[in-house]
Coordinates of C-alpha atoms in Angstrom, one line a residue:
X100 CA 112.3 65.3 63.8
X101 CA 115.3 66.0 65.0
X102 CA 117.0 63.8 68.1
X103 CA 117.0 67.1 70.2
X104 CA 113.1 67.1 69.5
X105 CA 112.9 63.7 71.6
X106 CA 114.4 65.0 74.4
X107 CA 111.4 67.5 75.5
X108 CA 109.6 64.5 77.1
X109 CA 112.6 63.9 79.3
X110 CA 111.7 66.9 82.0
X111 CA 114.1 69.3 83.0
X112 CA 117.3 69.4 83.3
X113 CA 116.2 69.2 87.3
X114 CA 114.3 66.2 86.9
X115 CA 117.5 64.8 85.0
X116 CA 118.5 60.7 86.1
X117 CA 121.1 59.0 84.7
X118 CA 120.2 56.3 82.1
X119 CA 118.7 53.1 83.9
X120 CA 121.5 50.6 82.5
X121 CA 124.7 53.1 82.9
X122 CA 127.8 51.6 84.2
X123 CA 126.6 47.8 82.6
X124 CA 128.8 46.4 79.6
X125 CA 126.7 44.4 77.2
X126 CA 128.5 42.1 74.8
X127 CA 126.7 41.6 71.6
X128 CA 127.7 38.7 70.0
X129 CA 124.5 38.6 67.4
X130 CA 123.7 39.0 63.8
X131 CA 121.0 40.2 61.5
X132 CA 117.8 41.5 63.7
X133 CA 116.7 39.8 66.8
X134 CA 120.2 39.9 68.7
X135 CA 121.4 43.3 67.1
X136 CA 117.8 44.8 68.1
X137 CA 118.2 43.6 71.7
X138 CA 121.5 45.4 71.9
X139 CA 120.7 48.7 70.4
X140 CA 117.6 49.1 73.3
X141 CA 120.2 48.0 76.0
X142 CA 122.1 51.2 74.2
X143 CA 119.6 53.3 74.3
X144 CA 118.9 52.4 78.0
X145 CA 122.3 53.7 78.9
X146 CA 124.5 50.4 78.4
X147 CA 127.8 50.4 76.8
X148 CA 127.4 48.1 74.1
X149 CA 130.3 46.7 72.5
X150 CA 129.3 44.9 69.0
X151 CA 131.6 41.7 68.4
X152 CA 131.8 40.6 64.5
X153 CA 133.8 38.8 62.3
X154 CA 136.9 39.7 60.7
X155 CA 136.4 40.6 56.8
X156 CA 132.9 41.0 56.0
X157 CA 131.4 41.1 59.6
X158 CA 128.0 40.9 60.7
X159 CA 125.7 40.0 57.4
X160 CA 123.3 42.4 58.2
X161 CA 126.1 45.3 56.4
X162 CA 125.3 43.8 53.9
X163 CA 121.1 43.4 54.0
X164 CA 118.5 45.9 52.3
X165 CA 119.7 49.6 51.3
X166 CA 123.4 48.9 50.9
X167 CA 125.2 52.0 51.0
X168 CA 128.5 51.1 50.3
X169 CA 131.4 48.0 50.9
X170 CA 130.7 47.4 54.9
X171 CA 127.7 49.5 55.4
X172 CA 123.6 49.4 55.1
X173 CA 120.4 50.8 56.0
X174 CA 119.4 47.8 58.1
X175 CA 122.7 48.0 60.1
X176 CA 122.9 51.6 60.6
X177 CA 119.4 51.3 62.1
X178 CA 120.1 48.2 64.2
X179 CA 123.6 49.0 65.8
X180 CA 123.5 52.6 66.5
X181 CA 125.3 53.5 69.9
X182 CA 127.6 50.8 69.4
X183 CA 131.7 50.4 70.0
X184 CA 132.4 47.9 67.3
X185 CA 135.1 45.3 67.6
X186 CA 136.6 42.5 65.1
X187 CA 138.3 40.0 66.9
X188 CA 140.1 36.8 64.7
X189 CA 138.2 33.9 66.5
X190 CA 140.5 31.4 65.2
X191 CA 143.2 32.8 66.4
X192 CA 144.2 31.4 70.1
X193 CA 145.0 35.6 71.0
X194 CA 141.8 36.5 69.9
X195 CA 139.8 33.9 71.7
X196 CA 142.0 35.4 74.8
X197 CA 140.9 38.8 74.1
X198 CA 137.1 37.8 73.7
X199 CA 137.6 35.8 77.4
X200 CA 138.8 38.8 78.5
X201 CA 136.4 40.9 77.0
X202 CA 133.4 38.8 78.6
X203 CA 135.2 38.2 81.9
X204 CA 134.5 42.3 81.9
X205 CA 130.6 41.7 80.9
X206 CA 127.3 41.8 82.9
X207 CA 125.4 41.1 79.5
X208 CA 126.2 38.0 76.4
X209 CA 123.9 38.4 73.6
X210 CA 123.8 35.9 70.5
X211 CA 121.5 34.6 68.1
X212 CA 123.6 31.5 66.8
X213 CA 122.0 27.8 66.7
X214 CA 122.5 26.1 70.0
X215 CA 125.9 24.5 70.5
X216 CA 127.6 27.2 67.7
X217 CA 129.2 28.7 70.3
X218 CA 130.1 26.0 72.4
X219 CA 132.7 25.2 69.6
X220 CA 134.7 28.8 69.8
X221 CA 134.8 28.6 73.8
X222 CA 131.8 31.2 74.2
X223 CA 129.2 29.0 75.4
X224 CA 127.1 29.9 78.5
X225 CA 128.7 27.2 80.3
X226 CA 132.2 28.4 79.9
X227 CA 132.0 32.1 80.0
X228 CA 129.3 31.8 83.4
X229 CA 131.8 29.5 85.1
X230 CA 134.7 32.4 84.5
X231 CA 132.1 35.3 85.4
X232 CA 128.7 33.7 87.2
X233 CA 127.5 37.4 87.5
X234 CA 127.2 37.0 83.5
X235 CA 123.5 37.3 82.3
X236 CA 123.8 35.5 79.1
X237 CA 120.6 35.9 76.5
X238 CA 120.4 33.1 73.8
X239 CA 118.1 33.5 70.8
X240 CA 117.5 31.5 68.0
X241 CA 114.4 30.0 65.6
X242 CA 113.2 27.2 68.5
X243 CA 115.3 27.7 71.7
X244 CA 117.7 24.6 72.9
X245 CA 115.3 22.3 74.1
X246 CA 112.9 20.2 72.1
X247 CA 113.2 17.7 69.5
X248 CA 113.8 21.1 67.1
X249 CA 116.1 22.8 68.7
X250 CA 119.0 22.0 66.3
X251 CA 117.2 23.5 63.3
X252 CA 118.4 26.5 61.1
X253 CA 115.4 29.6 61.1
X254 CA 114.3 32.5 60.6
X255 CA 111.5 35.2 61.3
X256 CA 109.3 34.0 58.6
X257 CA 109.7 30.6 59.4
X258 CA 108.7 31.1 62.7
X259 CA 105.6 33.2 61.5
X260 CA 104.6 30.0 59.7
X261 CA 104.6 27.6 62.2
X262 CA 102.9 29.5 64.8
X263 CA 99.6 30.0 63.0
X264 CA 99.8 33.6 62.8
X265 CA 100.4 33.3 58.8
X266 CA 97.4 31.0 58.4
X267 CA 95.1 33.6 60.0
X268 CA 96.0 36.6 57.4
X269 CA 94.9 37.1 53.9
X270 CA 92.2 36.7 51.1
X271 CA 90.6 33.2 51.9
X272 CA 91.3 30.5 49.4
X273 CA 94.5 32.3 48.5
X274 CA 98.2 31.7 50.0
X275 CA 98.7 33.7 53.4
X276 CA 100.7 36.7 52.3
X277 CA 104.6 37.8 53.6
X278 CA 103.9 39.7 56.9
X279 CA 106.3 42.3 55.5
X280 CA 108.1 43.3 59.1
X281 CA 110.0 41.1 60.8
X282 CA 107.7 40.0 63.3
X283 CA 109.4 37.4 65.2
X284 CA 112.6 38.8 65.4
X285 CA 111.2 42.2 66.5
X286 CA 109.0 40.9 69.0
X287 CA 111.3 38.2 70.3
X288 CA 113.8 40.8 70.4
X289 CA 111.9 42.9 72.9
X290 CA 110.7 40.2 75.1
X291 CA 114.5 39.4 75.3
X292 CA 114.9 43.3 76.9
X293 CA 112.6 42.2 79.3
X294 CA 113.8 39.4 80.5
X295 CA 117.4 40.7 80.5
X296 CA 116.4 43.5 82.9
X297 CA 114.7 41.3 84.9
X298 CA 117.6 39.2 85.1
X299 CA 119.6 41.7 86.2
X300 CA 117.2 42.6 88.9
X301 CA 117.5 39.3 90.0
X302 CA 120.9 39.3 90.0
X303 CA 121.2 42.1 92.6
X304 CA 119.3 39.8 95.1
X305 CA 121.0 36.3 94.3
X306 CA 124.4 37.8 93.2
X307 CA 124.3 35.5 89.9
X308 CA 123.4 35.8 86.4
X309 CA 121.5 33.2 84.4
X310 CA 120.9 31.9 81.1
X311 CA 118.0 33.4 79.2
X312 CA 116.8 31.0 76.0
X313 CA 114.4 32.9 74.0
X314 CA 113.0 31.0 70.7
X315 CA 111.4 33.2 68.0
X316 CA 108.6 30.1 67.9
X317 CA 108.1 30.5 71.4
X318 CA 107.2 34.3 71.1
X319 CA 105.0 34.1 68.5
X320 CA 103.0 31.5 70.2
X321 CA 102.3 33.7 73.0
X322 CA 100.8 36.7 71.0
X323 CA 97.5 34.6 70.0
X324 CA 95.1 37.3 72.0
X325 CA 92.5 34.5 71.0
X326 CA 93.5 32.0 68.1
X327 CA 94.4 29.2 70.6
X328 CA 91.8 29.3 73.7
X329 CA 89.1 29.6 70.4
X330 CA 90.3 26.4 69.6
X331 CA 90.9 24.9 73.3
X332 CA 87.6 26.1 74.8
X333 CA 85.4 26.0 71.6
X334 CA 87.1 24.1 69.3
X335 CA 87.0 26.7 66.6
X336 CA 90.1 27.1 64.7
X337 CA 90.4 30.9 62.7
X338 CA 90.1 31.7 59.3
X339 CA 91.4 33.9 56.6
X340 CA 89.1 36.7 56.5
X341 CA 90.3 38.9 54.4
X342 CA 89.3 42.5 55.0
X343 CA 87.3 42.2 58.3
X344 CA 86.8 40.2 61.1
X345 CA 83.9 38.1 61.2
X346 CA 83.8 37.7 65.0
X347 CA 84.2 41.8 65.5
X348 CA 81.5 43.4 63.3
X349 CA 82.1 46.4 62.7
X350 CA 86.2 46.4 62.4
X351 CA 88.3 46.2 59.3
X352 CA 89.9 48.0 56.0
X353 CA 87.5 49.7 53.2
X354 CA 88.1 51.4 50.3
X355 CA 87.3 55.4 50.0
X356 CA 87.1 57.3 47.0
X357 CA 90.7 58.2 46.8
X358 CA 92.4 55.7 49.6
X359 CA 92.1 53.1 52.4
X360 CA 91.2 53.8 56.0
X361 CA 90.6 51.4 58.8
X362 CA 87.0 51.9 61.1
X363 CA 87.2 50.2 64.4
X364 CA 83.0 50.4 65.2
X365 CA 82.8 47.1 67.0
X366 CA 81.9 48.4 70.5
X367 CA 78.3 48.5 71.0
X368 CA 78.1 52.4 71.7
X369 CA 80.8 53.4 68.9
X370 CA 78.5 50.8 66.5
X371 CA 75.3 53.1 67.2
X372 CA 77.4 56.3 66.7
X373 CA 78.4 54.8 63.3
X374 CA 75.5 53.8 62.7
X375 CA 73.6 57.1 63.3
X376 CA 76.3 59.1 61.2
X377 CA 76.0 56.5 58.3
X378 CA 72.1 57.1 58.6
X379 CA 72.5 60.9 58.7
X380 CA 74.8 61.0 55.7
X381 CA 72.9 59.2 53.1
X382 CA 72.1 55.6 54.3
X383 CA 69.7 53.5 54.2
X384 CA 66.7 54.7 57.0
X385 CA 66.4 52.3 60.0
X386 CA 70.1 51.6 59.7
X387 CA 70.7 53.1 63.2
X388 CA 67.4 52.0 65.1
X389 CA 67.7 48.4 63.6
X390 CA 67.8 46.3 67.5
X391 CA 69.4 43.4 65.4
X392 CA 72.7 44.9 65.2
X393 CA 73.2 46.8 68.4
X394 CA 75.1 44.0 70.2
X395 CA 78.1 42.1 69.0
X396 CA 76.8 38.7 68.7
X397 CA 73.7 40.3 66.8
X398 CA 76.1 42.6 64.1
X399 CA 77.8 39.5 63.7
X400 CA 75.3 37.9 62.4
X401 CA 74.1 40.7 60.0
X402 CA 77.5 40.9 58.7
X403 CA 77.2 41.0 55.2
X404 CA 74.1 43.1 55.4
X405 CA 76.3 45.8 57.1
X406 CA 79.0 45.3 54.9
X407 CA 76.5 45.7 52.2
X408 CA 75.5 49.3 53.1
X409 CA 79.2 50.4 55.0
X410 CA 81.5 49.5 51.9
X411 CA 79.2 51.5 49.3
X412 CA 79.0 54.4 51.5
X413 CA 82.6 54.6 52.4
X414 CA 83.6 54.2 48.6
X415 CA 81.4 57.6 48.2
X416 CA 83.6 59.8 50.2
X417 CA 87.4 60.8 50.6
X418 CA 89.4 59.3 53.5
X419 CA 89.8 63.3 54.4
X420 CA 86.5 63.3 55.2
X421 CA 85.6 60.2 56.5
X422 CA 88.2 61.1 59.0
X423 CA 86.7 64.0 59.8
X424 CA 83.2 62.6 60.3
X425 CA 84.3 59.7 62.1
X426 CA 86.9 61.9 64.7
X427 CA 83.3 64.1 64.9
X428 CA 81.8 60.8 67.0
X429 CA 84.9 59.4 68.6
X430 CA 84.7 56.4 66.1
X431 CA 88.5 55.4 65.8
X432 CA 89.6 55.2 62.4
X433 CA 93.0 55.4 60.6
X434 CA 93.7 56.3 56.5
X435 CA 96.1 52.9 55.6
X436 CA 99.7 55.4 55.4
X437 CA 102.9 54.9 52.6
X438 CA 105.9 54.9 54.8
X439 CA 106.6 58.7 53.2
X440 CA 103.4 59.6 55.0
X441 CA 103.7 58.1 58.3
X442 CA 107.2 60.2 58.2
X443 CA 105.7 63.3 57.9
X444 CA 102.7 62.7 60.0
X445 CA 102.6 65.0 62.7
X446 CA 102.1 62.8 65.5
X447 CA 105.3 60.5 64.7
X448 CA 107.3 64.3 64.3
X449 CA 105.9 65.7 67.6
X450 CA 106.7 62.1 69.5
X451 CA 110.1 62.1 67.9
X452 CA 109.8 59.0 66.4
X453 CA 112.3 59.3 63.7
X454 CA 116.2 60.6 64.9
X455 CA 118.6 62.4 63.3
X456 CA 122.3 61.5 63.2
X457 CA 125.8 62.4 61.7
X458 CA 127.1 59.8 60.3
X459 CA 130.8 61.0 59.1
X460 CA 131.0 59.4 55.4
X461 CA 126.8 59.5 54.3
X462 CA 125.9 62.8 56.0
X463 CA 122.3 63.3 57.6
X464 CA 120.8 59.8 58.6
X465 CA 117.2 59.9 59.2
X466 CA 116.1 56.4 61.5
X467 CA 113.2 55.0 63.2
X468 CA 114.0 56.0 66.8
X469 CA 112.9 53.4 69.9
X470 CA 109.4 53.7 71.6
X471 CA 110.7 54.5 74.9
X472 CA 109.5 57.6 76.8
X473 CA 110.9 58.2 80.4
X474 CA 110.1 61.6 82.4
X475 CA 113.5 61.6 83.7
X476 CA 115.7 60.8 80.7
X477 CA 116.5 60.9 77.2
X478 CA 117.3 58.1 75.4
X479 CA 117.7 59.1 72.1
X480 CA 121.2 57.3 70.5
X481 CA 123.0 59.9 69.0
X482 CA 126.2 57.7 68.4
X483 CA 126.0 56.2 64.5
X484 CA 126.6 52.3 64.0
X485 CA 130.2 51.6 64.3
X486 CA 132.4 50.5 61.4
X487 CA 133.7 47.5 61.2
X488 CA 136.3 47.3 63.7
X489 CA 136.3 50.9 64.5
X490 CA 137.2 50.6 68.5
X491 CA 139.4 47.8 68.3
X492 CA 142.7 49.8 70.0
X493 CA 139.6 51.6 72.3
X494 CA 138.3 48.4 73.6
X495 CA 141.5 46.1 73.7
X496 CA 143.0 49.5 75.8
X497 CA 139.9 49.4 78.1
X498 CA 140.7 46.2 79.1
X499 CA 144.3 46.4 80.0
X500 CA 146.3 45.5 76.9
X501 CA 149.5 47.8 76.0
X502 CA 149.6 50.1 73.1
X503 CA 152.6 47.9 71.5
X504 CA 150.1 44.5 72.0
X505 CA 147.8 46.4 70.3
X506 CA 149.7 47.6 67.7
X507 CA 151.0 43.5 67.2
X508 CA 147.1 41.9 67.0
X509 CA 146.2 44.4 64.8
X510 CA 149.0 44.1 62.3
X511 CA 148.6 40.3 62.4
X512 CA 144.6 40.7 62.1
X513 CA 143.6 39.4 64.9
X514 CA 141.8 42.6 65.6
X515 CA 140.6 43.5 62.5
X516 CA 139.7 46.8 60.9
X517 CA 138.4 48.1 57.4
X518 CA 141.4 50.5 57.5
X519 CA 144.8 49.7 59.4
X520 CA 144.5 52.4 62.0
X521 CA 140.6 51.2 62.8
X522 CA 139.0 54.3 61.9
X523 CA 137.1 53.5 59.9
X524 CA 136.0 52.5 56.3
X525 CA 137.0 54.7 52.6
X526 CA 134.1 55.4 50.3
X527 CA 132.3 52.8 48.2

């Protein structure tokens, strides 16, 4: 699906609006996932997002899962598309002027450092909101910077551990598996949109930004739907339950004849549906009419006896069909899709959930795009992920600073670029 695909939901060009966050500068200041996530939704949103990394090897995420060449991955390309990309020499008493400078010019800070990193290089919220107080300044890291943890390393997964969502997931009496997305970072990462645009709400009324501290431990403690007021209000702690859930019979994973698909019977009129087509097709007689199992509590407690008849009778057929039985009685369900299929499932290609983009060196780059819909807009990035200091002489003009200082803070590194002239980076 190409990006121009996306655009249909926008409306007309009539109906056009400009991009909720134009005319804000976001300052992202972040590495890896969370941080770099956060800034690429403020992008598609209509910010100008200038990315802020290191000089040398930059942000760590170039060079994280599908490396494509020196500077350059997968995970970056997907994370820091419609960027500007600086590389400013930290060390280097001009380029801690030109970051000043740069942030002075900011109504957003993002970073995903431990608390009090930095504090040390003179970008603390403390300094840079006492030279710009309109400054909306987003802090993430593994527990936030309060509490007796606050000064520990973390990531994602360790998060993920501690929260109790591991625990809950997998075969019981075996080791929780990997999650396999990044959880915590994603889902901190978005809360972290949230609360920025709130922020900057606020900041219309008061005329002042604020810090925002968001801890990946935090976030993942809010997402129990039920784990925690189970245990506070029954004292029932969960499980690992492998397949299916025990407390919502019928809802789980089975095996078909030639794949796996998900059947979400649990309500009590989907359950009799399923019930009746399972009857129809081959099951055991009664099955539908049995009283036992026609409310929750009651299919709960018949559980393996349900399994007992459901898993065989799945196991018969093809997930094709099973599909089409189950779509026949409005019984959601879902085949269990290999990332090749959910990209040419027509759904994700008619949402335009995957873009398109140019990138100048690797040609065609197919990407997850964001989830966000809006009638009068399109937000589709169409700008790749910058190179490593690719808008150094754009940015450092942008904020006042002559073409021969340029010229001089390159030469001496201070901006840094993968090529003198900043373009951009040769071929691996």
């Amino acid at each position: 699906m190409s990006a121009s695909t996306a655009s249909s939901t926008a409306g007309t060009a009539a109906d056009r609006q400009p991009l909720p966050l134009a005319g804000l500068r976001v300052i992202d200041y972040s590495h890896f996932l969370a941080g770099p996530y956060v800034g690429r939704c403020l992008a598609a949103l209509g910010a100008e997002v200038i990315k802020v990394e290191r000089p040398g090897t930059g942000d760590a995420g170039r060079q994280h899962a599908t490396v494509l060449d020196a500077h350059t991955s997968g995970y970056f390309l997907q994370l820091n598309m419609g960027k500007q990309g600086v590389s400013v020499d930290m060390k280097d008493a001009r380029g801690k002027a030109f970051m000043q400078r740069l942030c002075d010019s900011a109504d957003v800070f993002i970073e995903n450092y431990r608390p009090g990193a930095l504090d040390k290089l003179g970008l603390g919220h403390a300094e840079l909101s006492a030279r710009n107080p309109r400054l909306v300044y987003c802090s993430i890291s593994a527990y936030g910077h309060t509490g007796p943890d606050a000064h520990r390393a973390g990531f994602g997964l360790i998060a993920e551990a501690r929260s109790g969502i591991m625990q809950m997931v997998g075969t019981p009496g075996e080791p929780p598996p990997l999650l396999r997305i990044s959880l915590g970072d994603m889902y901190t990462g978005i809360h972290a949109v949230a609360a920025i645009n709130a922020a900057l709400l606020g900041r219309e009324r008061s005329g002042r930004g604020q810090h925002i501290d968001m801890a990946l431990y935090d976030t993942l403690v809010s997402m129990h739907e039920y784990a925690v007021q189970n245990w506070t209000l029954r004292g029932v702690l969960p499980e690992q339950t492998g397949h299916d859930m025990p407390t919502s019979t019928l809802y789980g994973v089975f095996r078909a004849a030639d794949g796996d698909l998900v059947i979400a019977a649990q309500v009590d009129a989907a359950w009799k549906r399923f019930a009746a087509l399972v009857e129809a097709h081959g099951g055991p007689a009664g099955f539908a009419s049995d009283a036992r199992l026609h409310d929750g509590s009651g299919r709960n407690a018949q559980r393996e006896h349900i399994l007992a008849v459901v898993r065989p009778w799945v196991a018969a057929r093809t997930v094709a069909e099973l599909t089409r039985l189950l779509d026949g009685i409005d019984v959601p369900c879902a085949k269990v899709q290999r990332i090749d299929e959910v990209l040419a499932d027509p759904q994700i290609q008619a949402r335009g959930m995957v873009v398109e983009q140019h990138h100048p060196r690797l040609g065609t780059l197919r990407l997850p795009d964001l989830p966000f819909r809006f009638s009068g807009c399109d937000t589709t990035i169409r700008r790749v992920a910058p190179d490593l200091g690719q808008h150094n002489a754009e940015v450092a003009a942008a904020l006042g600073y002559g073409a021969d200082e340029i010229a001089a803070l390159q030469a001496d590194g201070v901006l840094f670029s993968a090529r003198p002239d900043g373009t951009g980076l040769p071929p691996a």
